[in-house]
Tab-separated table of C-alpha atoms in Angstrom:
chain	number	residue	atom	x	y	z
A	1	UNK	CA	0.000	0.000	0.000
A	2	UNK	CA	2.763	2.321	1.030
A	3	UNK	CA	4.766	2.175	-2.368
A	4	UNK	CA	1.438	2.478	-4.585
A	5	UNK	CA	0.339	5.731	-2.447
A	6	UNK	CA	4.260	7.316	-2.346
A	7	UNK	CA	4.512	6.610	-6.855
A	8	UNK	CA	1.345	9.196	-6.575
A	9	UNK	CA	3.158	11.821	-4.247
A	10	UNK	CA	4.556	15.627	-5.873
A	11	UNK	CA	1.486	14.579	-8.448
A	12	UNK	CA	-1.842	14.409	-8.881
A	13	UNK	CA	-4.225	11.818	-7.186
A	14	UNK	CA	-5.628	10.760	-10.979
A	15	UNK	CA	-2.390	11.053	-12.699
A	16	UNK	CA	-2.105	7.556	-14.927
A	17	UNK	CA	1.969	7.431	-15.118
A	18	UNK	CA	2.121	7.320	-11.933
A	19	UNK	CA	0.011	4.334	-11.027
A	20	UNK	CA	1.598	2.921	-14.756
A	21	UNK	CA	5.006	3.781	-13.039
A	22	UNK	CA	3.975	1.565	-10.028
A	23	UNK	CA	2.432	-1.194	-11.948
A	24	UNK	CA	5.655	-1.098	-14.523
A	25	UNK	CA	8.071	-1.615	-11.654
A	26	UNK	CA	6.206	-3.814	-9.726
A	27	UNK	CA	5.344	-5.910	-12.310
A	28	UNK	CA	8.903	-6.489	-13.358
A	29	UNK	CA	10.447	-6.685	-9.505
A	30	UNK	CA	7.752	-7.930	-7.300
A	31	UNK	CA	3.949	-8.657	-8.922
A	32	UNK	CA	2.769	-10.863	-5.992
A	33	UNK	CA	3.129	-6.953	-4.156
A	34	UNK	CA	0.380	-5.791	-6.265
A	35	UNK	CA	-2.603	-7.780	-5.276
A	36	UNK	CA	-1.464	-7.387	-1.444
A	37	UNK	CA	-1.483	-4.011	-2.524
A	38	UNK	CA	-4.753	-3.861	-3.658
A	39	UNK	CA	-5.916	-5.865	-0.579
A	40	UNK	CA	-4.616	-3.176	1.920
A	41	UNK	CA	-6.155	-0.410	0.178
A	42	UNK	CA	-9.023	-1.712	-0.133
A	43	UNK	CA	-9.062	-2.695	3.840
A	44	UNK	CA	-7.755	0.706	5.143
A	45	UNK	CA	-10.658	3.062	3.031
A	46	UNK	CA	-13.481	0.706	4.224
A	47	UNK	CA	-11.849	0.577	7.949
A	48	UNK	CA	-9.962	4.033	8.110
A	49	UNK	CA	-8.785	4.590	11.762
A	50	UNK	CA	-9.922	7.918	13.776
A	51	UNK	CA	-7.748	10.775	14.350
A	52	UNK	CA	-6.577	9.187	18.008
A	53	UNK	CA	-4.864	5.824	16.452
A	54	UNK	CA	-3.747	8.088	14.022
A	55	UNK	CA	-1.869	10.116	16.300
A	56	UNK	CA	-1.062	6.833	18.290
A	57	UNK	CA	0.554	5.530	15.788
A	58	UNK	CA	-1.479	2.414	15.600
A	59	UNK	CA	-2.282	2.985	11.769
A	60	UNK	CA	-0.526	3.592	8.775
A	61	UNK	CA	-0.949	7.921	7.909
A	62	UNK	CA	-1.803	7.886	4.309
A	63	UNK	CA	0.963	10.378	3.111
A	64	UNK	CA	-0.411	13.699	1.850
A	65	UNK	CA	-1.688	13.394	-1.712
A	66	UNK	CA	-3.512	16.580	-2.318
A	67	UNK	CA	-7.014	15.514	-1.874
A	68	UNK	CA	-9.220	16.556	0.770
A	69	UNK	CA	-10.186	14.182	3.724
A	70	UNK	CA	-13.113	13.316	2.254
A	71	UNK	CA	-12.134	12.011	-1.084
A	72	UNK	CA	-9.028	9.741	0.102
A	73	UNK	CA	-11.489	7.153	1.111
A	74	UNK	CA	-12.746	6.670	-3.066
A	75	UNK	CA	-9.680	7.500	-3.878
A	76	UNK	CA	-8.183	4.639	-2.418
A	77	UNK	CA	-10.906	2.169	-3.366
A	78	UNK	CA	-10.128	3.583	-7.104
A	79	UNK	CA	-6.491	2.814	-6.543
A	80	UNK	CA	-7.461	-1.140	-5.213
A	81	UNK	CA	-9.590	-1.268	-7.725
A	82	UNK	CA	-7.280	-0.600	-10.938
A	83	UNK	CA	-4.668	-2.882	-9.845
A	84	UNK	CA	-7.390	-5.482	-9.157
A	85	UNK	CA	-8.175	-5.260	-13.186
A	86	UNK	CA	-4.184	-5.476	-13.445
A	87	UNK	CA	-3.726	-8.339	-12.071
A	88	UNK	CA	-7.075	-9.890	-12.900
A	89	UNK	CA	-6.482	-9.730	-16.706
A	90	UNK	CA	-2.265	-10.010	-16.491
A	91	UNK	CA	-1.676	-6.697	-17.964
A	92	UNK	CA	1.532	-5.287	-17.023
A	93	UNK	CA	2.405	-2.190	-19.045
A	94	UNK	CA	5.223	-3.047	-21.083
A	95	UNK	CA	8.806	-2.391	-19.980
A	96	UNK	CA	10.241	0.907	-20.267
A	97	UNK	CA	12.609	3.445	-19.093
A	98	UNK	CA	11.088	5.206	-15.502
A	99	UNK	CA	8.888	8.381	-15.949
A	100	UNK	CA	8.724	9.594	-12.702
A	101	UNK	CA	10.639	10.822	-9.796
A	102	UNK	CA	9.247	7.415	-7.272
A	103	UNK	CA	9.918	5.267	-10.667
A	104	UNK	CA	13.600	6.381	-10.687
A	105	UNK	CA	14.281	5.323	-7.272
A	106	UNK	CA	12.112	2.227	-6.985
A	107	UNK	CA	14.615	0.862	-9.375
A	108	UNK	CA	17.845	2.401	-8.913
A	109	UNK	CA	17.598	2.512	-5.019
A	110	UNK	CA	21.756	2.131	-4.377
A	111	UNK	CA	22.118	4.759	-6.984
A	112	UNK	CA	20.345	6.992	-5.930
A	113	UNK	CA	22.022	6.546	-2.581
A	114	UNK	CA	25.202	7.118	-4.125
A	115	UNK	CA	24.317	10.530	-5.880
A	116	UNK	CA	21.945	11.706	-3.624
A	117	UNK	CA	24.135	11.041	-0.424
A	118	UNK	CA	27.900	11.657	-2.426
A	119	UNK	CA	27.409	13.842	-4.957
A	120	UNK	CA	25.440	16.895	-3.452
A	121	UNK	CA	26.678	20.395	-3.968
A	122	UNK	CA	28.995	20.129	-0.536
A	123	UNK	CA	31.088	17.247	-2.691
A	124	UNK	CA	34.017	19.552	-3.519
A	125	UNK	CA	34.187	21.102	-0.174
A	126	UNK	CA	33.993	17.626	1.500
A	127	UNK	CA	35.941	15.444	-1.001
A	128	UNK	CA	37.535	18.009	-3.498
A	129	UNK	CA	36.448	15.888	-6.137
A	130	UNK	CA	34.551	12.982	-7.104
A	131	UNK	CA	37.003	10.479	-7.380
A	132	UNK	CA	37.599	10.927	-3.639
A	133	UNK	CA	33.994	10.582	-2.864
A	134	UNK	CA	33.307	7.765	-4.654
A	135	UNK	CA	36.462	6.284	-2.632
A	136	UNK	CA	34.882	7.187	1.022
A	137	UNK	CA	31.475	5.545	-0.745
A	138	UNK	CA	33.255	2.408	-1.953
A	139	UNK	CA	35.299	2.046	1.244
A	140	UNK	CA	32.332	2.312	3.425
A	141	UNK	CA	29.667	0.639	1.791
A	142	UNK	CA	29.183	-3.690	2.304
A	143	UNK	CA	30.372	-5.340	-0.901
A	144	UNK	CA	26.878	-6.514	-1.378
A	145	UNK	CA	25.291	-3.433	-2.036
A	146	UNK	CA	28.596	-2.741	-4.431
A	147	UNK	CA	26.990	-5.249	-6.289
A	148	UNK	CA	23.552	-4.286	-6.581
A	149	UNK	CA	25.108	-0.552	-7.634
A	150	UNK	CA	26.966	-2.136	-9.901
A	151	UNK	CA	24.089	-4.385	-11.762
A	152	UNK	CA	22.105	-0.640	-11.455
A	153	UNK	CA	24.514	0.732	-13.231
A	154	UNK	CA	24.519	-1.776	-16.061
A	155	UNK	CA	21.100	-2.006	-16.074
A	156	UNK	CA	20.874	2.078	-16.379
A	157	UNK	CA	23.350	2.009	-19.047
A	158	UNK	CA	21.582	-0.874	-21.153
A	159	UNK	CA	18.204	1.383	-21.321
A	160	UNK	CA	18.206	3.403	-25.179
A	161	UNK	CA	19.031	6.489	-23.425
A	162	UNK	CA	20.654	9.644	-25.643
A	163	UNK	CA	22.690	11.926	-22.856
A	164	UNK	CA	20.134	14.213	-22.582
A	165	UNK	CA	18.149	11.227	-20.759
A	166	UNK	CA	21.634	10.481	-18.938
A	167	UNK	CA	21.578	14.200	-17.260
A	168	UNK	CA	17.527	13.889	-16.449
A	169	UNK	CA	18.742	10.409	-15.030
A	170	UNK	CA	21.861	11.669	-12.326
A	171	UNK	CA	19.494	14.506	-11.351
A	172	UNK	CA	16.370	12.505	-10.531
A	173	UNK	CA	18.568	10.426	-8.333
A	174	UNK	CA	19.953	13.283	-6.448
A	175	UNK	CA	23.248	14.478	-7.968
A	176	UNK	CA	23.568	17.712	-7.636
A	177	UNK	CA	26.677	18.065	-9.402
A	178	UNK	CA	28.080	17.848	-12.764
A	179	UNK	CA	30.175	14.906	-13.786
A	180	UNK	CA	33.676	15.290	-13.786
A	181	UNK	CA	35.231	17.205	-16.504
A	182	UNK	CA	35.553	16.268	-19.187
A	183	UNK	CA	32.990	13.386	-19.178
A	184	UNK	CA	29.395	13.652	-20.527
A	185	UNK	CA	26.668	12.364	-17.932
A	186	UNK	CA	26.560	9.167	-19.665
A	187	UNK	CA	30.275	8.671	-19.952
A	188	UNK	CA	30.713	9.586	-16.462
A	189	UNK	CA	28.190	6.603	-15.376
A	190	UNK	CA	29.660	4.283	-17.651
A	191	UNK	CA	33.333	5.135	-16.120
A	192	UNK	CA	31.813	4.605	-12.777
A	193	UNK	CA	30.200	1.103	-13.849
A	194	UNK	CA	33.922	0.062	-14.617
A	195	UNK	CA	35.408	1.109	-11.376
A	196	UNK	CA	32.200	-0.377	-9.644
């Protein structure tokens, strides 16, 4: 429920990319998610918990997604429904590079770590450059999430990107910085998938 409602947040509550960006990734990483999904939406808006459980703690907050108290209950009922017809009828929206902001991270989770969290504007006055920050990254991150950055990178740089999609790619993760000169965005990431 909480990955559904958080594709849908910074747009609005009836915007179809962003439930296609949730179906799209969970299709491909986790489908069996989707009907549990639908399950605890559907559960929560016919059961919503009062304002004390809320405040307890006892009950998930649904995050804010712009619509008024009174309409999060349909809303959410809408939601259950659609992915009820997804998985119903087996359509999965076919694969594709992400389209939103929550798509981009859902699927790139360790790189966005690594460019939101090492390559912010404070990298030069930190690091002095980002060879040295990807050094402090690579000596204190467990080998096993090395790996999964480096299968995101490979599976980033497999995706028919031009570097125009490269750039929109870095700063949807979080860098904040421009690669290293002389390197284009998508030269940079495949440099870093070979030190990786």
């Amino acid at each position: 429920m909480d990955q559904v409602v958080r594709a849908h947040l910074g747009r609005t509550p009836d915007d179809e990319e962003a439930l296609e960006a949730y179906l799209r990734h969970s299709w491909r990483t986790r489908p069996w998610a989707i009907a549990t999904a639908a399950y605890q939406l559907r559960e929560y808006a016919r059961t919503p918990p009062g304002r004390l459980r809320l405040r307890l703690g006892e009950f998930y907050p649904v995050p804010d997604v712009g619509l008024p108290d009174s309409e999060i209950q349909a809303w959410l009922l809408t939601l259950a429904e659609r992915l009820s017809q997804s998985v119903d009828n087996g359509a999965a929206p076919k694969p594709a590079t992400p389209r939103t902001h929550w798509e981009w991270h859902a699927r790139f989770p360790e790189l966005g770590q690594l460019l939101g969290g090492w390559f912010s504007q404070d990298t030069v006055d930190e690091f002095g450059d980002h060879d040295l920050a990807l050094q402090e990254y690579t000596n204190e991150t467990d080998p096993g999430l090395l790996a999964q950055l480096a299968g995101e990178l490979r599976d980033l740089l497999a995706l028919p990107l031009g570097e125009s999609d490269y750039v929109l790619a870095l700063t949807e993760l979080g860098m904040e910085v421009d690669p290293p000169w002389p390197l284009s965005a998508g030269a940079w990431l495949a440099e870093l998938s070979e030190t990786i």
